[in-house]
């Protein structure tokens, strides 16, 4: 099979972790005889430095031409004080919108070998296996009006949570379909006691849920969900929610997996006419400037994102399963980076990538 993949290393630890994900993809392509066609592009801070903007046209064209895009992370401290429209993260929002990948899938699994890495009690975390489905192209991150201006003589900031019913319905349907392939439970998260936006969300969830009678539907308020994720994480299967709530809850849920360096993500939209899913695959973590360039970032979230790419965009389930099994073997060996609990000296980013390849065989 021909795998036409765009790689966007981005900023900070992005290049380090994507290098290892590409190493694993190359290894898999060789072992299973796939033709890997890789191109590279700029996104984020590095794109601002080299082209003047975070999401250059060249990157847009390459992403639209590729079957799938593997992204590292974006964000550099030097841009922290700039308004959102001039920051590297604008590139991230731009590419998600351009590819119309409206659902961000974030699996969170408490692997037995990592259970001691979580600050939570073992008996609470053990067995946790949930999938957060975050709406990705609507809500506060995109809604208009937005901006900072002066109203009645005082500086005033405005962001708008805007959702069209069709945007809510399509992500909810995806969550129900995913739940059918799992433990058949959807938890729909909202703030319906306060926000009109959430009242519409909850109404649509109830209506859409009737089309999936084999799936149990539970509604929960976002503040309560934040608490329950820590108190009873094993009771969740698929958690579906709007953009900002999903952003926050998935970082919180990373504690269950032991480290944010463990969490992969897949962003997908509707299938293309060809039947393929053009997806954007990226670790949940950011550019981690505090450890960038030190060869100590955990690459497993990026490698797991590459496995998700093989699964969703290319239907290569055996290859994806082999990567995931190899990741588990590496975790069990204790040959892991410092953010987990290494047995002995922490492994480097590069050593973990090499160990995953070796475990694939
Ligand atoms: P972060 O995820 O970059 O880092 C949070 C903490 O987790 C840091 O201590 C970091 O060292 C650690 N960490 C993150 N990834 C790790 C890994 N793979 N291995 C080991 N440790 C890891 O979040 P932040 O510090 O809030 O943000 C830093 C920059 O990244 C900001 O500019 C932010 O806007 C950007 N960001 C980008 C994305 C993205 O590209 N998708 C997501 C979140 C934040």
GROMACS .gro file of C-alpha atoms and ligand atoms in nm:
model
  405
    1UNK     CA    1   0.000   0.000   0.000
    2UNK     CA    2   0.117   0.352  -0.075
    3UNK     CA    3   0.120   0.571   0.239
    4UNK     CA    4   0.131   0.935   0.141
    5UNK     CA    5   0.212   1.116   0.467
    6UNK     CA    6   0.291   1.477   0.549
    7UNK     CA    7   0.512   1.529   0.855
    8UNK     CA    8   0.494   1.860   1.042
    9UNK     CA    9   0.753   1.842   1.322
   10UNK     CA   10   0.666   2.191   1.456
   11UNK     CA   11   0.834   2.341   1.763
   12UNK     CA   12   1.004   2.242   2.089
   13UNK     CA   13   1.002   1.865   2.139
   14UNK     CA   14   0.789   1.824   1.822
   15UNK     CA   15   1.085   1.740   1.594
   16UNK     CA   16   1.233   1.497   1.850
   17UNK     CA   17   0.915   1.296   1.903
   18UNK     CA   18   0.804   1.294   1.537
   19UNK     CA   19   1.151   1.166   1.436
   20UNK     CA   20   1.085   0.856   1.647
   21UNK     CA   21   0.730   0.817   1.512
   22UNK     CA   22   0.872   0.832   1.158
   23UNK     CA   23   1.139   0.578   1.254
   24UNK     CA   24   0.861   0.341   1.361
   25UNK     CA   25   0.656   0.408   1.044
   26UNK     CA   26   0.963   0.337   0.829
   27UNK     CA   27   1.025   0.016   1.019
   28UNK     CA   28   0.664  -0.097   0.976
   29UNK     CA   29   0.660  -0.001   0.606
   30UNK     CA   30   0.970  -0.210   0.546
   31UNK     CA   31   0.843  -0.509   0.741
   32UNK     CA   32   0.498  -0.515   0.575
   33UNK     CA   33   0.617  -0.399   0.230
   34UNK     CA   34   0.433  -0.066   0.215
   35UNK     CA   35   0.557   0.226   0.009
   36UNK     CA   36   0.607   0.520   0.243
   37UNK     CA   37   0.597   0.858   0.067
   38UNK     CA   38   0.692   1.123   0.321
   39UNK     CA   39   0.688   1.498   0.271
   40UNK     CA   40   0.770   1.762   0.529
   41UNK     CA   41   0.619   2.103   0.600
   42UNK     CA   42   0.625   2.396   0.839
   43UNK     CA   43   0.369   2.473   1.107
   44UNK     CA   44   0.372   2.689   1.418
   45UNK     CA   45   0.663   2.897   1.547
   46UNK     CA   46   0.913   2.758   1.298
   47UNK     CA   47   0.674   2.855   1.016
   48UNK     CA   48   0.644   3.209   1.157
   49UNK     CA   49   1.024   3.235   1.160
   50UNK     CA   50   1.069   3.104   0.807
   51UNK     CA   51   0.760   3.236   0.626
   52UNK     CA   52   0.603   3.506   0.845
   53UNK     CA   53   0.288   3.305   0.931
   54UNK     CA   54   0.203   2.994   1.139
   55UNK     CA   55   0.019   2.806   0.862
   56UNK     CA   56   0.182   2.874   0.523
   57UNK     CA   57  -0.006   2.806   0.197
   58UNK     CA   58   0.256   2.547   0.108
   59UNK     CA   59   0.166   2.349   0.421
   60UNK     CA   60  -0.207   2.380   0.346
   61UNK     CA   61  -0.154   2.244  -0.006
   62UNK     CA   62   0.066   1.959   0.112
   63UNK     CA   63  -0.185   1.864   0.384
   64UNK     CA   64  -0.475   1.860   0.139
   65UNK     CA   65  -0.271   1.644  -0.101
   66UNK     CA   66  -0.157   1.394   0.166
   67UNK     CA   67  -0.361   1.096   0.289
   68UNK     CA   68  -0.267   1.177   0.645
   69UNK     CA   69  -0.062   1.428   0.844
   70UNK     CA   70   0.161   1.355   1.142
   71UNK     CA   71   0.214   1.658   1.362
   72UNK     CA   72   0.459   1.708   1.650
   73UNK     CA   73   0.364   2.011   1.857
   74UNK     CA   74   0.357   2.387   1.818
   75UNK     CA   75   0.430   2.676   2.053
   76UNK     CA   76   0.736   2.876   2.154
   77UNK     CA   77   0.768   3.088   2.470
   78UNK     CA   78   0.887   3.390   2.268
   79UNK     CA   79   0.535   3.423   2.124
   80UNK     CA   80   0.355   3.390   2.459
   81UNK     CA   81   0.272   3.757   2.495
   82UNK     CA   82   0.130   3.798   2.142
   83UNK     CA   83  -0.244   3.798   2.070
   84UNK     CA   84  -0.386   3.456   1.968
   85UNK     CA   85  -0.406   3.556   1.600
   86UNK     CA   86  -0.025   3.592   1.581
   87UNK     CA   87   0.074   3.287   1.783
   88UNK     CA   88   0.201   2.948   1.660
   89UNK     CA   89  -0.114   2.779   1.793
   90UNK     CA   90  -0.312   2.965   1.526
   91UNK     CA   91  -0.146   2.728   1.278
   92UNK     CA   92  -0.288   2.432   1.465
   93UNK     CA   93  -0.639   2.571   1.451
   94UNK     CA   94  -0.585   2.657   1.083
   95UNK     CA   95  -0.485   2.308   0.975
   96UNK     CA   96  -0.765   2.143   1.172
   97UNK     CA   97  -1.015   2.372   1.003
   98UNK     CA   98  -0.858   2.333   0.655
   99UNK     CA   99  -0.877   1.953   0.677
  100UNK     CA  100  -1.225   1.973   0.833
  101UNK     CA  101  -1.123   1.720   1.096
  102UNK     CA  102  -1.406   1.786   1.337
  103UNK     CA  103  -1.354   1.504   1.588
  104UNK     CA  104  -1.046   1.465   1.801
  105UNK     CA  105  -1.018   1.114   1.942
  106UNK     CA  106  -0.810   1.082   2.257
  107UNK     CA  107  -0.778   0.734   2.401
  108UNK     CA  108  -0.668   0.718   2.765
  109UNK     CA  109  -0.558   0.379   2.894
  110UNK     CA  110  -0.410   0.306   3.236
  111UNK     CA  111  -0.158   0.039   3.135
  112UNK     CA  112  -0.078  -0.201   3.421
  113UNK     CA  113   0.295  -0.143   3.375
  114UNK     CA  114   0.246   0.231   3.434
  115UNK     CA  115  -0.001   0.214   3.717
  116UNK     CA  116   0.257   0.334   3.970
  117UNK     CA  117   0.333   0.640   3.755
  118UNK     CA  118  -0.012   0.782   3.824
  119UNK     CA  119  -0.043   0.992   4.139
  120UNK     CA  120  -0.386   0.835   4.193
  121UNK     CA  121  -0.441   0.522   4.402
  122UNK     CA  122  -0.388   0.200   4.202
  123UNK     CA  123  -0.733   0.060   4.277
  124UNK     CA  124  -0.898   0.372   4.134
  125UNK     CA  125  -0.695   0.382   3.813
  126UNK     CA  126  -0.657   0.012   3.736
  127UNK     CA  127  -0.865  -0.087   3.434
  128UNK     CA  128  -0.938   0.269   3.317
  129UNK     CA  129  -0.985   0.265   2.940
  130UNK     CA  130  -1.173   0.557   2.796
  131UNK     CA  131  -1.196   0.748   2.471
  132UNK     CA  132  -1.249   1.123   2.478
  133UNK     CA  133  -1.413   1.255   2.161
  134UNK     CA  134  -1.356   1.628   2.149
  135UNK     CA  135  -1.535   1.852   1.896
  136UNK     CA  136  -1.252   2.030   1.719
  137UNK     CA  137  -1.366   2.291   1.469
  138UNK     CA  138  -1.632   2.490   1.654
  139UNK     CA  139  -1.703   2.651   1.987
  140UNK     CA  140  -1.506   2.920   2.166
  141UNK     CA  141  -1.187   2.864   1.965
  142UNK     CA  142  -1.350   2.976   1.642
  143UNK     CA  143  -1.672   3.162   1.731
  144UNK     CA  144  -1.730   3.520   1.625
  145UNK     CA  145  -1.738   3.788   1.753
  146UNK     CA  146  -1.407   3.770   1.932
  147UNK     CA  147  -1.140   4.017   2.030
  148UNK     CA  148  -1.030   4.274   2.283
  149UNK     CA  149  -1.146   4.633   2.254
  150UNK     CA  150  -1.262   4.920   2.469
  151UNK     CA  151  -1.631   4.933   2.561
  152UNK     CA  152  -1.773   5.209   2.781
  153UNK     CA  153  -1.419   5.326   2.849
  154UNK     CA  154  -1.299   4.988   2.977
  155UNK     CA  155  -1.090   4.716   2.813
  156UNK     CA  156  -1.328   4.431   2.729
  157UNK     CA  157  -1.250   4.084   2.594
  158UNK     CA  158  -1.505   3.877   2.403
  159UNK     CA  159  -1.507   3.513   2.289
  160UNK     CA  160  -1.817   3.341   2.158
  161UNK     CA  161  -1.920   2.979   2.195
  162UNK     CA  162  -2.098   2.918   1.867
  163UNK     CA  163  -2.227   2.579   1.747
  164UNK     CA  164  -2.455   2.491   1.461
  165UNK     CA  165  -2.680   2.190   1.528
  166UNK     CA  166  -2.522   1.998   1.239
  167UNK     CA  167  -2.176   2.040   1.393
  168UNK     CA  168  -2.299   1.897   1.722
  169UNK     CA  169  -2.488   1.612   1.559
  170UNK     CA  170  -2.198   1.486   1.346
  171UNK     CA  171  -1.955   1.460   1.638
  172UNK     CA  172  -2.217   1.293   1.858
  173UNK     CA  173  -2.290   1.037   1.585
  174UNK     CA  174  -1.920   0.961   1.561
  175UNK     CA  175  -1.908   0.907   1.940
  176UNK     CA  176  -2.203   0.665   1.930
  177UNK     CA  177  -2.050   0.470   1.640
  178UNK     CA  178  -1.719   0.445   1.824
  179UNK     CA  179  -1.899   0.329   2.140
  180UNK     CA  180  -2.066   0.049   1.942
  181UNK     CA  181  -1.718  -0.093   1.882
  182UNK     CA  182  -1.627  -0.059   2.251
  183UNK     CA  183  -1.824  -0.103   2.577
  184UNK     CA  184  -2.137   0.069   2.439
  185UNK     CA  185  -2.161   0.368   2.669
  186UNK     CA  186  -2.152   0.738   2.578
  187UNK     CA  187  -2.111   1.012   2.836
  188UNK     CA  188  -2.213   1.346   2.688
  189UNK     CA  189  -2.053   1.635   2.875
  190UNK     CA  190  -2.205   1.983   2.882
  191UNK     CA  191  -2.289   2.279   3.104
  192UNK     CA  192  -2.663   2.270   3.036
  193UNK     CA  193  -2.748   2.428   3.372
  194UNK     CA  194  -2.591   2.757   3.256
  195UNK     CA  195  -2.523   2.767   2.879
  196UNK     CA  196  -2.783   2.776   2.601
  197UNK     CA  197  -2.516   2.620   2.383
  198UNK     CA  198  -2.508   2.318   2.613
  199UNK     CA  199  -2.888   2.299   2.630
  200UNK     CA  200  -2.892   2.251   2.253
  201UNK     CA  201  -2.605   2.001   2.280
  202UNK     CA  202  -2.793   1.793   2.539
  203UNK     CA  203  -3.116   1.796   2.335
  204UNK     CA  204  -2.933   1.678   2.024
  205UNK     CA  205  -2.746   1.410   2.222
  206UNK     CA  206  -3.077   1.271   2.349
  207UNK     CA  207  -3.227   1.269   1.998
  208UNK     CA  208  -2.921   1.116   1.828
  209UNK     CA  209  -2.894   0.858   2.108
  210UNK     CA  210  -3.233   0.712   2.007
  211UNK     CA  211  -3.071   0.597   1.679
  212UNK     CA  212  -2.823   0.386   1.877
  213UNK     CA  213  -3.044   0.189   2.119
  214UNK     CA  214  -2.763  -0.055   2.195
  215UNK     CA  215  -2.556   0.230   2.344
  216UNK     CA  216  -2.625   0.367   2.692
  217UNK     CA  217  -2.629   0.748   2.705
  218UNK     CA  218  -2.539   0.944   3.018
  219UNK     CA  219  -2.542   1.325   3.045
  220UNK     CA  220  -2.304   1.491   3.288
  221UNK     CA  221  -2.213   1.850   3.369
  222UNK     CA  222  -1.855   1.938   3.287
  223UNK     CA  223  -1.760   2.039   3.641
  224UNK     CA  224  -1.893   1.711   3.778
  225UNK     CA  225  -1.721   1.522   3.496
  226UNK     CA  226  -1.387   1.674   3.595
  227UNK     CA  227  -1.441   1.530   3.943
  228UNK     CA  228  -1.577   1.189   3.836
  229UNK     CA  229  -1.287   1.130   3.596
  230UNK     CA  230  -1.061   1.116   3.899
  231UNK     CA  231  -1.307   0.949   4.140
  232UNK     CA  232  -1.441   0.671   3.914
  233UNK     CA  233  -1.244   0.668   3.586
  234UNK     CA  234  -1.330   0.304   3.509
  235UNK     CA  235  -1.698   0.392   3.473
  236UNK     CA  236  -1.633   0.591   3.152
  237UNK     CA  237  -1.621   0.445   2.801
  238UNK     CA  238  -1.669   0.713   2.532
  239UNK     CA  239  -1.680   1.073   2.659
  240UNK     CA  240  -1.800   1.326   2.400
  241UNK     CA  241  -1.789   1.700   2.447
  242UNK     CA  242  -1.737   2.040   2.288
  243UNK     CA  243  -1.399   2.189   2.204
  244UNK     CA  244  -1.287   2.374   2.520
  245UNK     CA  245  -1.433   2.122   2.767
  246UNK     CA  246  -1.261   1.842   2.574
  247UNK     CA  247  -0.930   2.025   2.572
  248UNK     CA  248  -0.933   2.058   2.950
  249UNK     CA  249  -1.078   1.716   3.038
  250UNK     CA  250  -0.831   1.528   2.817
  251UNK     CA  251  -0.532   1.691   2.987
  252UNK     CA  252  -0.685   1.601   3.321
  253UNK     CA  253  -0.742   1.244   3.204
  254UNK     CA  254  -0.374   1.216   3.109
  255UNK     CA  255  -0.304   1.172   3.480
  256UNK     CA  256  -0.475   0.833   3.455
  257UNK     CA  257  -0.226   0.721   3.189
  258UNK     CA  258   0.074   0.820   3.400
  259UNK     CA  259   0.208   1.102   3.180
  260UNK     CA  260   0.088   1.342   2.917
  261UNK     CA  261   0.374   1.200   2.710
  262UNK     CA  262   0.166   0.882   2.672
  263UNK     CA  263  -0.143   1.028   2.507
  264UNK     CA  264  -0.187   1.002   2.130
  265UNK     CA  265  -0.468   1.165   1.934
  266UNK     CA  266  -0.639   1.126   1.601
  267UNK     CA  267  -0.841   1.402   1.439
  268UNK     CA  268  -1.075   1.284   1.170
  269UNK     CA  269  -1.371   1.411   0.973
  270UNK     CA  270  -1.613   1.250   0.732
  271UNK     CA  271  -1.471   0.988   0.498
  272UNK     CA  272  -1.343   1.116   0.162
  273UNK     CA  273  -1.520   1.002  -0.159
  274UNK     CA  274  -1.238   0.745  -0.194
  275UNK     CA  275  -1.348   0.590   0.134
  276UNK     CA  276  -1.023   0.687   0.309
  277UNK     CA  277  -1.027   0.911   0.616
  278UNK     CA  278  -0.796   1.208   0.582
  279UNK     CA  279  -0.670   1.252   0.931
  280UNK     CA  280  -0.441   1.463   1.143
  281UNK     CA  281  -0.247   1.270   1.404
  282UNK     CA  282  -0.067   1.437   1.692
  283UNK     CA  283   0.030   1.383   2.053
  284UNK     CA  284  -0.196   1.554   2.307
  285UNK     CA  285   0.102   1.723   2.471
  286UNK     CA  286   0.245   2.059   2.367
  287UNK     CA  287   0.595   2.165   2.265
  288UNK     CA  288   0.733   2.129   2.622
  289UNK     CA  289   0.993   2.407   2.591
  290UNK     CA  290   1.131   2.312   2.934
  291UNK     CA  291   1.275   1.986   2.799
  292UNK     CA  292   1.311   2.065   2.426
  293UNK     CA  293   1.636   1.968   2.253
  294UNK     CA  294   1.746   1.741   2.539
  295UNK     CA  295   1.654   1.401   2.391
  296UNK     CA  296   1.446   1.322   2.698
  297UNK     CA  297   1.087   1.374   2.579
  298UNK     CA  298   0.866   1.067   2.579
  299UNK     CA  299   0.794   0.980   2.213
  300UNK     CA  300   0.522   0.722   2.288
  301UNK     CA  301   0.234   0.969   2.235
  302UNK     CA  302   0.374   1.050   1.890
  303UNK     CA  303   0.437   0.681   1.814
  304UNK     CA  304   0.085   0.597   1.933
  305UNK     CA  305  -0.047   0.871   1.702
  306UNK     CA  306   0.132   0.703   1.411
  307UNK     CA  307  -0.037   0.375   1.507
  308UNK     CA  308  -0.374   0.554   1.511
  309UNK     CA  309  -0.294   0.686   1.162
  310UNK     CA  310  -0.237   0.333   1.030
  311UNK     CA  311  -0.566   0.229   1.190
  312UNK     CA  312  -0.798   0.511   1.086
  313UNK     CA  313  -0.652   0.655   0.766
  314UNK     CA  314  -0.512   0.338   0.608
  315UNK     CA  315  -0.709   0.053   0.767
  316UNK     CA  316  -0.380  -0.124   0.850
  317UNK     CA  317  -0.505  -0.276   1.172
  318UNK     CA  318  -0.243  -0.552   1.208
  319UNK     CA  319   0.041  -0.302   1.169
  320UNK     CA  320  -0.118  -0.064   1.422
  321UNK     CA  321  -0.173  -0.347   1.669
  322UNK     CA  322   0.193  -0.449   1.631
  323UNK     CA  323   0.305  -0.097   1.721
  324UNK     CA  324   0.075  -0.086   2.022
  325UNK     CA  325   0.193  -0.426   2.143
  326UNK     CA  326   0.555  -0.312   2.102
  327UNK     CA  327   0.482   0.003   2.304
  328UNK     CA  328   0.339  -0.211   2.583
  329UNK     CA  329   0.646  -0.436   2.574
  330UNK     CA  330   0.873  -0.131   2.605
  331UNK     CA  331   0.665   0.002   2.895
  332UNK     CA  332   0.683  -0.335   3.070
  333UNK     CA  333   1.061  -0.345   3.022
  334UNK     CA  334   1.102  -0.019   3.216
  335UNK     CA  335   1.326   0.117   2.940
  336UNK     CA  336   1.130   0.445   2.941
  337UNK     CA  337   1.184   0.819   2.963
  338UNK     CA  338   1.211   1.015   3.287
  339UNK     CA  339   0.844   1.126   3.294
  340UNK     CA  340   0.746   0.762   3.363
  341UNK     CA  341   0.910   0.540   3.622
  342UNK     CA  342   1.220   0.400   3.447
  343UNK     CA  343   1.395   0.094   3.581
  344UNK     CA  344   1.746   0.230   3.612
  345UNK     CA  345   1.867   0.532   3.417
  346UNK     CA  346   1.596   0.700   3.206
  347UNK     CA  347   1.598   0.612   2.836
  348UNK     CA  348   1.641   0.887   2.578
  349UNK     CA  349   1.374   0.978   2.324
  350UNK     CA  350   1.579   0.805   2.057
  351UNK     CA  351   1.632   0.488   2.262
  352UNK     CA  352   1.258   0.451   2.318
  353UNK     CA  353   1.195   0.481   1.941
  354UNK     CA  354   1.462   0.220   1.872
  355UNK     CA  355   1.323  -0.009   2.142
  356UNK     CA  356   0.973   0.007   1.989
  357UNK     CA  357   1.118  -0.090   1.648
  358UNK     CA  358   1.313  -0.376   1.807
  359UNK     CA  359   1.000  -0.500   1.985
  360UNK     CA  360   0.804  -0.497   1.656
  361UNK     CA  361   1.076  -0.727   1.525
  362LIG     P1  362   0.310   2.091   2.742
  362LIG     O1  363   0.223   1.974   2.711
  362LIG     O2  364   0.403   2.133   2.635
  362LIG     O3  365   0.397   2.060   2.875
  362LIG     C1  366   0.336   2.039   3.002
  362LIG     C2  367   0.434   1.960   3.090
  362LIG     O4  368   0.439   1.824   3.044
  362LIG     C3  369   0.577   2.012   3.085
  362LIG     O5  370   0.636   1.994   3.212
  362LIG     C4  371   0.646   1.920   2.986
  362LIG     O6  372   0.786   1.905   3.007
  362LIG     C5  373   0.573   1.790   3.006
  362LIG     N1  374   0.564   1.712   2.883
  362LIG     C6  375   0.489   1.740   2.773
  362LIG     N2  376   0.511   1.650   2.677
  362LIG     C7  377   0.601   1.562   2.725
  362LIG     C8  378   0.663   1.446   2.671
  362LIG     N3  379   0.638   1.401   2.547
  362LIG     N4  380   0.755   1.382   2.748
  362LIG     C9  381   0.782   1.424   2.872
  362LIG     N5  382   0.725   1.533   2.929
  362LIG    C10  383   0.635   1.601   2.857
  362LIG     O7  384   0.213   2.210   2.782
  362LIG     P2  385   0.249   2.363   2.816
  362LIG     O8  386   0.377   2.371   2.889
  362LIG     O9  387   0.125   2.415   2.876
  362LIG    O10  388   0.265   2.435   2.675
  362LIG    C11  389   0.390   2.456   2.611
  362LIG    C12  390   0.364   2.512   2.472
  362LIG    O11  391   0.297   2.414   2.393
  362LIG    C13  392   0.273   2.636   2.472
  362LIG    O12  393   0.322   2.724   2.373
  362LIG    C14  394   0.136   2.581   2.434
  362LIG    O13  395   0.056   2.676   2.371
  362LIG    C15  396   0.177   2.472   2.337
  362LIG     N6  397   0.079   2.363   2.323
  362LIG    C16  398   0.071   2.306   2.200
  362LIG    C17  399  -0.013   2.198   2.183
  362LIG    C18  400  -0.013   2.131   2.049
  362LIG    O14  401   0.077   2.154   1.969
  362LIG     N7  402  -0.107   2.045   2.022
  362LIG    C19  403  -0.089   2.147   2.289
  362LIG    C20  404  -0.075   2.208   2.415
  362LIG    C21  405   0.010   2.317   2.431
   0.00000   0.00000   0.00000
